[in-house]
Amino acid sequence: MAKPTYEELENKIRILEQKANHAGLLEKELKSLENRFSTVEKQLRQRQRMDSLGTLAQGVAHDFNNTLSGIMAYLNILSLTDDNFSPSQKTYIRNIVNSVKRGAATVKQFQNLSSLAVSPKENIDICSVAEEVFFLLEKTTDKLIEKKLDIEKGRVFVCADINEIHQVFMNLATNAVHAIEEKGLKKGDYIRLSVNPETRTGSEYLLETGYHELLFEDTGSGMSEEVLEKAFDPLFTTKTGKGQGLGLAMVKDIITKRHEGRIKVDSTPGRGTVFHILLPKANNVRNPEESRHTIQGGNETILVVDDDISVRESMKRALEDFGYRVILAGDGEEGLDLFKENFNTVNIVLLDMIMPKMPGKELFRQMLTIDPDVKVIISSGHDENHFEDPVIKSAKKYLKKPFEITVLEKTIRQVLDYKGCPA
Ligand SMILES: Nc1ncnc2c1ncn2[C@@H]1O[C@H](COP(=O)(O)OP(=O)(O)OP(=O)(O)O)[C@@H](O)[C@H]1O
Ligand SMILES: [Mg+2]
């Protein structure tokens, strides 16, 4: 065999080098594909975990709502007999009721996360929300810090989600207390919430007539420029080991995204901080007296079907106090039996949706075949739009748990008294 020429050898080497390069590239590509695959696999596993957590959260939310409904119902019974209580005891009851409502709102946020629903905004009196936060502050922080709530009741109404505004005030107040403690508490330190009476159009805050400007101030440590720049960033904190850096990020999100408001902060190190919060004014302010409902009561028979014993028992207790006759069923099957047995006397059915044995929807369907005019009020921990179903849509009313007993009584009376549209 003839010896290869120098050029032939050089050619072969070049080809081999090209192949080696190619193999190297392929190897790199394979590595990157492997990496991408493992990232996607991790994401998928995470996603699956999130999905099952979501399902679990829905279950927990449902059970938790029932627990809150029971507490709410008993609290309502207490507040209906509040002649026996001292003024401070009445305040405690009112505050527990509000805490339960907020617990329910947290559950709702859980549920909203999976359904992407948005909770409704209403006209709220800033003073009432702030009063609760200031009351809590007074009870839990050093008396030396003066808490000044300079907003009169019934004066400043904004269109907002009451629970979210409560969260905003709680976060700002907690930060204010921390800042005062960090500086070193001394006489004259205060936390103050007021409303800016001036319309400063043309100023840097662009205050529009459609907005209220709230001022939340403290005489704490204040913030340096570097801190101020990052204060609203998620996970930014100077409280090593104690803070998560989520408070102000949430405040900003609630004000700017959820309420289309604005937030700005002025701070001087060693002197204190002022948060300027712009929130949309409420347009038609309802007189709180108007919405107050006087209990009428009645003597009709109500079948309550709910798998949660505390919900059943508390409703029975409250509704009987209003004069009604109450029959209780703990699941759909028992509900159906009792409905058949008491067919001639049951005037209205209060029906839970998610129950063991026979779910509320199936019970409702069967009751409709027995009596097409059956009056059903659905009480559920889920929003009405969770159940897109013609059977459920034929309920007379829908109550989202937990509800106040006065609301239940008002709804029952409305349904019982409704005589249909005049021809
Ligand atoms: N009123 C204030 N006075 C001085 N510094 C403040 C004030 N409010 C916030 N800060 C600074 O901004 C940072 C971020 O605040 P943020 O409320 O977001 O988180 P955090 O309070 O550290 O933790 P978390 O609120 O999650 O418990 C704080 O760590 C603090 O340095
Ligand atoms: Mg905070």
GROMACS .gro file of C-alpha atoms and ligand atoms in nm:
model
  455
    1MET     CA    1   0.000   0.000   0.000
    2ALA     CA    2   0.134   0.337  -0.104
    3LYS     CA    3   0.222   0.570   0.176
    4PRO     CA    4  -0.031   0.856   0.208
    5THR     CA    5   0.100   1.185   0.095
    6TYR     CA    6   0.153   1.467   0.335
    7GLU     CA    7  -0.155   1.648   0.196
    8GLU     CA    8  -0.371   1.339   0.230
    9LEU     CA    9  -0.265   1.307   0.594
   10GLU     CA   10  -0.336   1.673   0.653
   11ASN     CA   11  -0.683   1.630   0.498
   12LYS     CA   12  -0.760   1.331   0.717
   13ILE     CA   13  -0.648   1.519   1.026
   14ARG     CA   14  -0.871   1.813   0.927
   15ILE     CA   15  -1.169   1.577   0.879
   16LEU     CA   16  -1.100   1.410   1.214
   17GLU     CA   17  -1.072   1.748   1.380
   18GLN     CA   18  -1.401   1.855   1.228
   19LYS     CA   19  -1.563   1.533   1.349
   20ALA     CA   20  -1.417   1.585   1.696
   21ASN     CA   21  -1.545   1.942   1.698
   22HIS     CA   22  -1.883   1.824   1.586
   23ALA     CA   23  -1.888   1.554   1.854
   24GLY     CA   24  -1.789   1.817   2.109
   25LEU     CA   25  -2.072   2.041   1.994
   26LEU     CA   26  -2.315   1.752   2.004
   27GLU     CA   27  -2.198   1.667   2.354
   28LYS     CA   28  -2.250   2.026   2.464
   29GLU     CA   29  -2.595   2.031   2.308
   30LEU     CA   30  -2.680   1.704   2.478
   31LYS     CA   31  -2.566   1.846   2.813
   32SER     CA   32  -2.778   2.157   2.762
   33LEU     CA   33  -3.077   1.942   2.661
   34GLU     CA   34  -3.025   1.730   2.972
   35ASN     CA   35  -3.016   2.045   3.183
   36ARG     CA   36  -3.330   2.180   3.022
   37PHE     CA   37  -3.500   1.846   3.066
   38SER     CA   38  -3.418   1.836   3.435
   39THR     CA   39  -3.538   2.197   3.478
   40VAL     CA   40  -3.865   2.119   3.303
   41GLU     CA   41  -3.898   1.801   3.508
   42LYS     CA   42  -3.844   2.000   3.827
   43GLN     CA   43  -4.099   2.260   3.713
   44LEU     CA   44  -4.345   1.986   3.633
   45ARG     CA   45  -4.298   1.826   3.972
   46GLN     CA   46  -4.336   2.166   4.135
   47ARG     CA   47  -4.648   2.228   3.927
   48GLN     CA   48  -4.796   1.894   4.032
   49ARG     CA   49  -4.715   1.974   4.393
   50MET     CA   50  -4.881   2.315   4.353
   51ASP     CA   51  -5.186   2.153   4.195
   52SER     CA   52  -5.228   1.910   4.483
   53LEU     CA   53  -5.158   2.191   4.730
   54GLY     CA   54  -5.429   2.390   4.555
   55THR     CA   55  -5.676   2.105   4.593
   56LEU     CA   56  -5.575   2.066   4.956
   57ALA     CA   57  -5.610   2.441   5.009
   58GLN     CA   58  -5.960   2.433   4.866
   59GLY     CA   59  -6.053   2.158   5.111
   60VAL     CA   60  -5.895   2.341   5.404
   61ALA     CA   61  -6.066   2.663   5.295
   62HIS     CA   62  -6.400   2.489   5.286
   63ASP     CA   63  -6.362   2.337   5.634
   64PHE     CA   64  -6.221   2.656   5.774
   65ASN     CA   65  -6.515   2.852   5.638
   66ASN     CA   66  -6.752   2.619   5.817
   67THR     CA   67  -6.564   2.667   6.142
   68LEU     CA   68  -6.582   3.044   6.094
   69SER     CA   69  -6.954   3.020   6.015
   70GLY     CA   70  -7.014   2.846   6.347
   71ILE     CA   71  -6.813   3.108   6.538
   72MET     CA   72  -6.989   3.387   6.351
   73ALA     CA   73  -7.332   3.249   6.428
   74TYR     CA   74  -7.259   3.220   6.800
   75LEU     CA   75  -7.108   3.568   6.803
   76ASN     CA   76  -7.423   3.696   6.642
   77ILE     CA   77  -7.635   3.532   6.906
   78LEU     CA   78  -7.414   3.703   7.167
   79SER     CA   79  -7.444   4.041   6.999
   80LEU     CA   80  -7.821   4.009   6.972
   81THR     CA   81  -7.837   3.970   7.348
   82ASP     CA   82  -7.578   4.238   7.408
   83ASP     CA   83  -7.788   4.423   7.666
   84ASN     CA   84  -7.618   4.194   7.917
   85PHE     CA   85  -7.271   4.319   7.827
   86SER     CA   86  -7.061   4.615   7.933
   87PRO     CA   87  -6.952   4.864   7.662
   88SER     CA   88  -6.600   4.721   7.650
   89GLN     CA   89  -6.734   4.366   7.623
   90LYS     CA   90  -6.953   4.482   7.333
   91THR     CA   91  -6.643   4.628   7.165
   92TYR     CA   92  -6.462   4.297   7.211
   93ILE     CA   93  -6.751   4.108   7.050
   94ARG     CA   94  -6.758   4.353   6.758
   95ASN     CA   95  -6.385   4.314   6.712
   96ILE     CA   96  -6.406   3.934   6.718
   97VAL     CA   97  -6.682   3.953   6.456
   98ASN     CA   98  -6.454   4.170   6.242
   99SER     CA   99  -6.162   3.930   6.292
  100VAL     CA  100  -6.382   3.640   6.183
  101LYS     CA  101  -6.479   3.839   5.873
  102ARG     CA  102  -6.115   3.895   5.799
  103GLY     CA  103  -6.043   3.525   5.850
  104ALA     CA  104  -6.316   3.461   5.595
  105ALA     CA  105  -6.156   3.712   5.362
  106THR     CA  106  -5.822   3.532   5.389
  107VAL     CA  107  -5.998   3.208   5.298
  108LYS     CA  108  -6.151   3.391   5.006
  109GLN     CA  109  -5.807   3.504   4.891
  110PHE     CA  110  -5.707   3.136   4.892
  111GLN     CA  111  -6.008   3.051   4.681
  112ASN     CA  112  -5.955   3.351   4.456
  113LEU     CA  113  -5.599   3.238   4.386
  114SER     CA  114  -5.726   2.929   4.210
  115SER     CA  115  -6.034   3.081   4.048
  116LEU     CA  116  -5.870   3.416   3.966
  117ALA     CA  117  -6.184   3.582   4.096
  118VAL     CA  118  -6.165   3.938   4.227
  119SER     CA  119  -6.327   4.030   4.554
  120PRO     CA  120  -6.573   4.317   4.540
  121LYS     CA  121  -6.497   4.670   4.648
  122GLU     CA  122  -6.741   4.870   4.853
  123ASN     CA  123  -6.774   5.210   5.010
  124ILE     CA  124  -6.581   5.197   5.331
  125ASP     CA  125  -6.537   5.443   5.611
  126ILE     CA  126  -6.160   5.477   5.657
  127CYS     CA  127  -6.209   5.571   6.021
  128SER     CA  128  -6.385   5.243   6.104
  129VAL     CA  129  -6.106   5.030   5.954
  130ALA     CA  130  -5.834   5.241   6.112
  131GLU     CA  131  -6.008   5.239   6.451
  132GLU     CA  132  -5.969   4.865   6.470
  133VAL     CA  133  -5.600   4.876   6.386
  134PHE     CA  134  -5.540   5.158   6.634
  135PHE     CA  135  -5.736   4.973   6.901
  136LEU     CA  136  -5.514   4.669   6.849
  137LEU     CA  137  -5.201   4.887   6.853
  138GLU     CA  138  -5.310   5.049   7.179
  139LYS     CA  139  -5.357   4.710   7.341
  140THR     CA  140  -5.036   4.552   7.216
  141THR     CA  141  -4.769   4.821   7.209
  142ASP     CA  142  -4.599   5.053   7.455
  143LYS     CA  143  -4.837   5.318   7.591
  144LEU     CA  144  -4.561   5.574   7.548
  145ILE     CA  145  -4.616   5.565   7.173
  146GLU     CA  146  -4.909   5.798   7.115
  147LYS     CA  147  -5.159   5.669   6.861
  148LYS     CA  148  -5.335   5.954   6.687
  149LEU     CA  149  -5.627   5.873   6.462
  150ASP     CA  150  -5.712   6.213   6.316
  151ILE     CA  151  -5.996   6.112   6.088
  152GLU     CA  152  -6.353   6.163   6.191
  153LYS     CA  153  -6.603   5.883   6.158
  154GLY     CA  154  -6.837   5.913   5.860
  155ARG     CA  155  -6.616   6.173   5.687
  156VAL     CA  156  -6.374   5.988   5.460
  157PHE     CA  157  -6.515   5.713   5.242
  158VAL     CA  158  -6.313   5.526   4.983
  159CYS     CA  159  -6.407   5.263   4.732
  160ALA     CA  160  -6.201   4.966   4.845
  161ASP     CA  161  -6.177   4.613   4.970
  162ILE     CA  162  -6.207   4.658   5.345
  163ASN     CA  163  -5.987   4.362   5.434
  164GLU     CA  164  -5.708   4.470   5.207
  165ILE     CA  165  -5.713   4.822   5.349
  166HIS     CA  166  -5.697   4.668   5.695
  167GLN     CA  167  -5.389   4.473   5.583
  168VAL     CA  168  -5.231   4.795   5.454
  169PHE     CA  169  -5.282   4.976   5.787
  170MET     CA  170  -5.159   4.675   5.984
  171ASN     CA  171  -4.838   4.658   5.782
  172LEU     CA  172  -4.772   5.031   5.802
  173ALA     CA  173  -4.846   5.033   6.174
  174THR     CA  174  -4.616   4.737   6.243
  175ASN     CA  175  -4.334   4.901   6.050
  176ALA     CA  176  -4.396   5.228   6.237
  177VAL     CA  177  -4.372   5.056   6.577
  178HIS     CA  178  -4.052   4.877   6.471
  179ALA     CA  179  -3.903   5.207   6.348
  180ILE     CA  180  -3.981   5.384   6.674
  181GLU     CA  181  -3.833   5.098   6.875
  182GLU     CA  182  -3.526   5.091   6.654
  183LYS     CA  183  -3.463   5.462   6.710
  184GLY     CA  184  -3.519   5.419   7.084
  185LEU     CA  185  -3.862   5.497   7.223
  186LYS     CA  186  -3.898   5.832   7.395
  187LYS     CA  187  -4.174   6.061   7.517
  188GLY     CA  188  -4.352   6.239   7.233
  189ASP     CA  189  -4.317   5.955   6.981
  190TYR     CA  190  -4.633   5.892   6.786
  191ILE     CA  191  -4.804   5.709   6.500
  192ARG     CA  192  -5.063   5.916   6.319
  193LEU     CA  193  -5.319   5.862   6.049
  194SER     CA  194  -5.484   6.166   5.900
  195VAL     CA  195  -5.632   6.283   5.575
  196ASN     CA  196  -5.479   6.566   5.380
  197PRO     CA  197  -5.750   6.833   5.349
  198GLU     CA  198  -5.567   7.024   5.076
  199THR     CA  199  -5.616   6.948   4.714
  200ARG     CA  200  -5.263   6.982   4.596
  201THR     CA  201  -5.321   6.965   4.223
  202GLY     CA  202  -5.006   7.040   4.036
  203SER     CA  203  -4.795   6.902   4.317
  204GLU     CA  204  -4.580   6.597   4.271
  205TYR     CA  205  -4.856   6.378   4.406
  206LEU     CA  206  -5.097   6.478   4.132
  207LEU     CA  207  -5.382   6.470   4.377
  208GLU     CA  208  -5.698   6.444   4.177
  209THR     CA  209  -6.039   6.540   4.302
  210GLY     CA  210  -6.141   6.176   4.274
  211TYR     CA  211  -5.892   6.069   4.539
  212HIS     CA  212  -5.843   6.103   4.913
  213GLU     CA  213  -5.489   6.146   5.034
  214LEU     CA  214  -5.422   5.962   5.359
  215LEU     CA  215  -5.110   6.033   5.560
  216PHE     CA  216  -4.962   5.759   5.773
  217GLU     CA  217  -4.674   5.896   5.976
  218ASP     CA  218  -4.438   5.793   6.251
  219THR     CA  219  -4.154   5.948   6.449
  220GLY     CA  220  -3.931   5.642   6.409
  221SER     CA  221  -3.581   5.586   6.274
  222GLY     CA  222  -3.666   5.702   5.922
  223MET     CA  223  -3.497   5.561   5.612
  224SER     CA  224  -3.174   5.640   5.434
  225GLU     CA  225  -3.191   5.702   5.058
  226GLU     CA  226  -3.061   5.352   4.984
  227VAL     CA  227  -3.329   5.190   5.201
  228LEU     CA  228  -3.598   5.419   5.065
  229GLU     CA  229  -3.510   5.318   4.711
  230LYS     CA  230  -3.565   4.950   4.783
  231ALA     CA  231  -3.826   4.963   5.060
  232PHE     CA  232  -4.112   4.847   4.835
  233ASP     CA  233  -3.911   4.570   4.669
  234PRO     CA  234  -4.032   4.221   4.757
  235LEU     CA  235  -3.799   4.044   5.004
  236PHE     CA  236  -3.609   4.364   5.087
  237THR     CA  237  -3.565   4.395   5.463
  238THR     CA  238  -3.325   4.554   5.706
  239LYS     CA  239  -3.467   4.346   5.992
  240THR     CA  240  -3.230   4.051   5.963
  241GLY     CA  241  -3.390   3.733   6.088
  242LYS     CA  242  -3.708   3.916   6.188
  243GLY     CA  243  -3.854   4.062   5.870
  244GLN     CA  244  -3.943   3.898   5.545
  245GLY     CA  245  -3.953   4.212   5.339
  246LEU     CA  246  -4.304   4.147   5.220
  247GLY     CA  247  -4.507   4.408   5.406
  248LEU     CA  248  -4.449   4.711   5.186
  249ALA     CA  249  -4.450   4.505   4.864
  250MET     CA  250  -4.798   4.390   4.957
  251VAL     CA  251  -4.905   4.743   5.056
  252LYS     CA  252  -4.790   4.875   4.718
  253ASP     CA  253  -4.963   4.595   4.531
  254ILE     CA  254  -5.292   4.654   4.715
  255ILE     CA  255  -5.285   5.031   4.669
  256THR     CA  256  -5.158   5.060   4.314
  257LYS     CA  257  -5.278   4.742   4.143
  258ARG     CA  258  -5.590   4.643   4.332
  259HIS     CA  259  -5.722   4.995   4.390
  260GLU     CA  260  -5.558   5.199   4.118
  261GLY     CA  261  -5.428   5.431   4.386
  262ARG     CA  262  -5.081   5.567   4.449
  263ILE     CA  263  -4.831   5.552   4.730
  264LYS     CA  264  -4.533   5.771   4.802
  265VAL     CA  265  -4.304   5.804   5.097
  266ASP     CA  266  -4.109   6.088   5.257
  267SER     CA  267  -3.857   5.990   5.518
  268THR     CA  268  -3.583   6.159   5.716
  269PRO     CA  269  -3.328   5.943   5.899
  270GLY     CA  270  -3.359   5.989   6.272
  271ARG     CA  271  -3.683   6.190   6.244
  272GLY     CA  272  -3.951   5.972   6.093
  273THR     CA  273  -4.153   5.870   5.792
  274VAL     CA  274  -4.473   5.975   5.617
  275PHE     CA  275  -4.654   5.748   5.372
  276HIS     CA  276  -4.889   5.933   5.135
  277ILE     CA  277  -5.164   5.706   5.012
  278LEU     CA  278  -5.409   5.803   4.742
  279LEU     CA  279  -5.728   5.601   4.728
  280PRO     CA  280  -6.032   5.657   4.507
  281LYS     CA  281  -6.318   5.835   4.679
  282ALA     CA  282  -6.640   5.641   4.717
  283ASN     CA  283  -6.908   5.783   4.490
  284ASN     CA  284  -7.237   5.728   4.662
  285VAL     CA  285  -7.194   5.698   5.031
  286ARG     CA  286  -7.459   5.494   5.201
  287ASN     CA  287  -7.573   5.600   5.543
  288PRO     CA  288  -7.475   5.312   5.774
  289GLU     CA  289  -7.809   5.351   5.953
  290GLU     CA  290  -7.989   5.263   5.630
  291SER     CA  291  -7.830   4.923   5.606
  292ARG     CA  292  -7.914   4.830   5.960
  293HIS     CA  293  -8.178   4.563   5.962
  294THR     CA  294  -8.434   4.514   6.230
  295ILE     CA  295  -8.505   4.152   6.302
  296GLN     CA  296  -8.860   4.056   6.211
  297GLY     CA  297  -8.854   3.684   6.282
  298GLY     CA  298  -9.138   3.447   6.197
  299ASN     CA  299  -9.297   3.116   6.283
  300GLU     CA  300  -9.231   2.922   5.963
  301THR     CA  301  -9.045   2.590   5.946
  302ILE     CA  302  -8.689   2.586   5.813
  303LEU     CA  303  -8.502   2.273   5.714
  304VAL     CA  304  -8.128   2.330   5.763
  305VAL     CA  305  -7.906   2.079   5.581
  306ASP     CA  306  -7.537   2.117   5.664
  307ASP     CA  307  -7.268   1.862   5.746
  308ASP     CA  308  -7.096   2.087   5.998
  309ILE     CA  309  -7.244   2.040   6.342
  310SER     CA  310  -7.145   2.381   6.478
  311VAL     CA  311  -7.306   2.553   6.177
  312ARG     CA  312  -7.627   2.348   6.223
  313GLU     CA  313  -7.650   2.396   6.596
  314SER     CA  314  -7.574   2.767   6.595
  315MET     CA  315  -7.827   2.832   6.318
  316LYS     CA  316  -8.091   2.635   6.503
  317ARG     CA  317  -8.026   2.831   6.819
  318ALA     CA  318  -8.037   3.169   6.643
  319LEU     CA  319  -8.334   3.095   6.417
  320GLU     CA  320  -8.536   2.951   6.705
  321ASP     CA  321  -8.466   3.269   6.899
  322PHE     CA  322  -8.634   3.454   6.611
  323GLY     CA  323  -8.941   3.232   6.646
  324TYR     CA  324  -8.883   2.987   6.360
  325ARG     CA  325  -8.919   2.610   6.386
  326VAL     CA  326  -8.599   2.443   6.276
  327ILE     CA  327  -8.535   2.089   6.153
  328LEU     CA  328  -8.173   1.977   6.119
  329ALA     CA  329  -8.012   1.733   5.877
  330GLY     CA  330  -7.640   1.644   5.874
  331ASP     CA  331  -7.610   1.522   5.514
  332GLY     CA  332  -7.798   1.506   5.184
  333GLU     CA  333  -7.963   1.169   5.247
  334GLU     CA  334  -8.095   1.269   5.586
  335GLY     CA  335  -8.204   1.599   5.432
  336LEU     CA  336  -8.407   1.416   5.168
  337ASP     CA  337  -8.572   1.186   5.425
  338LEU     CA  338  -8.664   1.480   5.648
  339PHE     CA  339  -8.789   1.682   5.351
  340LYS     CA  340  -9.022   1.396   5.249
  341GLU     CA  341  -9.137   1.341   5.608
  342ASN     CA  342  -9.210   1.711   5.669
  343PHE     CA  343  -9.314   1.798   5.317
  344ASN     CA  344  -9.634   1.972   5.430
  345THR     CA  345  -9.470   2.186   5.695
  346VAL     CA  346  -9.127   2.283   5.556
  347ASN     CA  347  -9.151   2.639   5.422
  348ILE     CA  348  -8.791   2.691   5.327
  349VAL     CA  349  -8.467   2.493   5.301
  350LEU     CA  350  -8.125   2.626   5.389
  351LEU     CA  351  -7.886   2.408   5.194
  352ASP     CA  352  -7.511   2.352   5.212
  353MET     CA  353  -7.348   2.237   4.887
  354ILE     CA  354  -7.049   2.019   4.965
  355MET     CA  355  -7.162   1.736   5.193
  356PRO     CA  356  -7.089   1.366   5.233
  357LYS     CA  357  -7.327   1.092   5.109
  358MET     CA  358  -7.544   1.311   4.889
  359PRO     CA  359  -7.415   1.655   4.783
  360GLY     CA  360  -7.640   1.959   4.809
  361LYS     CA  361  -7.694   1.980   4.435
  362GLU     CA  362  -7.832   1.626   4.412
  363LEU     CA  363  -8.057   1.683   4.712
  364PHE     CA  364  -8.183   2.004   4.553
  365ARG     CA  365  -8.256   1.818   4.226
  366GLN     CA  366  -8.454   1.551   4.411
  367MET     CA  367  -8.646   1.808   4.616
  368LEU     CA  368  -8.741   1.986   4.292
  369THR     CA  369  -8.894   1.664   4.156
  370ILE     CA  370  -9.105   1.638   4.475
  371ASP     CA  371  -9.193   2.009   4.489
  372PRO     CA  372  -9.100   2.225   4.187
  373ASP     CA  373  -9.173   2.539   4.394
  374VAL     CA  374  -8.948   2.447   4.684
  375LYS     CA  375  -8.783   2.757   4.832
  376VAL     CA  376  -8.414   2.693   4.872
  377ILE     CA  377  -8.144   2.927   4.999
  378ILE     CA  378  -7.799   2.795   4.926
  379SER     CA  379  -7.533   2.860   5.186
  380SER     CA  380  -7.185   2.774   5.069
  381GLY     CA  381  -6.824   2.857   5.131
  382HIS     CA  382  -6.779   2.903   4.757
  383ASP     CA  383  -6.887   3.199   4.548
  384GLU     CA  384  -7.204   3.161   4.349
  385ASN     CA  385  -7.015   3.154   4.020
  386HIS     CA  386  -6.831   2.843   4.140
  387PHE     CA  387  -7.146   2.646   4.060
  388GLU     CA  388  -7.246   2.702   3.700
  389ASP     CA  389  -7.547   2.477   3.713
  390PRO     CA  390  -7.914   2.528   3.622
  391VAL     CA  391  -8.036   2.340   3.933
  392ILE     CA  392  -7.831   2.560   4.161
  393LYS     CA  393  -7.930   2.870   3.968
  394SER     CA  394  -8.294   2.797   4.056
  395ALA     CA  395  -8.224   2.865   4.425
  396LYS     CA  396  -8.406   3.173   4.555
  397LYS     CA  397  -8.095   3.319   4.712
  398TYR     CA  398  -7.729   3.242   4.759
  399LEU     CA  399  -7.543   3.317   5.081
  400LYS     CA  400  -7.166   3.303   5.097
  401LYS     CA  401  -7.040   3.158   5.424
  402PRO     CA  402  -6.969   3.283   5.680
  403PHE     CA  403  -7.258   3.526   5.702
  404GLU     CA  404  -7.407   3.724   5.983
  405ILE     CA  405  -7.724   3.587   6.135
  406THR     CA  406  -7.903   3.916   6.069
  407VAL     CA  407  -7.823   3.875   5.698
  408LEU     CA  408  -7.956   3.519   5.705
  409GLU     CA  409  -8.274   3.627   5.879
  410LYS     CA  410  -8.327   3.913   5.637
  411THR     CA  411  -8.274   3.677   5.341
  412ILE     CA  412  -8.511   3.415   5.483
  413ARG     CA  413  -8.781   3.679   5.537
  414GLN     CA  414  -8.735   3.818   5.185
  415VAL     CA  415  -8.771   3.474   5.029
  416LEU     CA  416  -9.068   3.378   5.247
  417ASP     CA  417  -9.246   3.708   5.185
  418TYR     CA  418  -9.183   3.720   4.811
  419LYS     CA  419  -9.513   3.676   4.634
  420GLY     CA  420  -9.383   3.689   4.277
  421CYS     CA  421  -9.410   3.974   4.027
  422PRO     CA  422  -9.756   4.128   3.993
  423ALA     CA  423  -9.909   4.038   3.657
  424LIG     N1  424  -4.202   5.332   5.888
  424LIG     C1  425  -4.078   5.293   5.858
  424LIG     N2  426  -3.971   5.354   5.913
  424LIG     C2  427  -3.844   5.317   5.883
  424LIG     N3  428  -3.814   5.217   5.798
  424LIG     C3  429  -3.916   5.151   5.739
  424LIG     C4  430  -4.053   5.185   5.765
  424LIG     N4  431  -4.132   5.104   5.691
  424LIG     C5  432  -4.048   5.023   5.624
  424LIG     N5  433  -3.919   5.050   5.651
  424LIG     C6  434  -3.800   4.984   5.593
  424LIG     O1  435  -3.840   4.915   5.475
  424LIG     C7  436  -3.807   4.777   5.485
  424LIG     C8  437  -3.911   4.694   5.413
  424LIG     O2  438  -4.034   4.700   5.484
  424LIG     P1  439  -4.136   4.579   5.474
  424LIG     O3  440  -4.254   4.610   5.558
  424LIG     O4  441  -4.159   4.552   5.330
  424LIG     O5  442  -4.056   4.455   5.530
  424LIG     P2  443  -4.018   4.418   5.681
  424LIG     O6  444  -4.095   4.504   5.776
  424LIG     O7  445  -3.871   4.424   5.692
  424LIG     O8  446  -4.067   4.266   5.691
  424LIG     P3  447  -4.220   4.213   5.693
  424LIG     O9  448  -4.308   4.332   5.677
  424LIG    O10  449  -4.229   4.120   5.578
  424LIG    O11  450  -4.232   4.149   5.826
  424LIG     C9  451  -3.795   4.750   5.634
  424LIG    O12  452  -3.710   4.641   5.661
  424LIG    C10  453  -3.739   4.883   5.686
  424LIG    O13  454  -3.599   4.889   5.668
  425MG      MG  455  -4.306   4.524   5.756
   0.00000   0.00000   0.00000
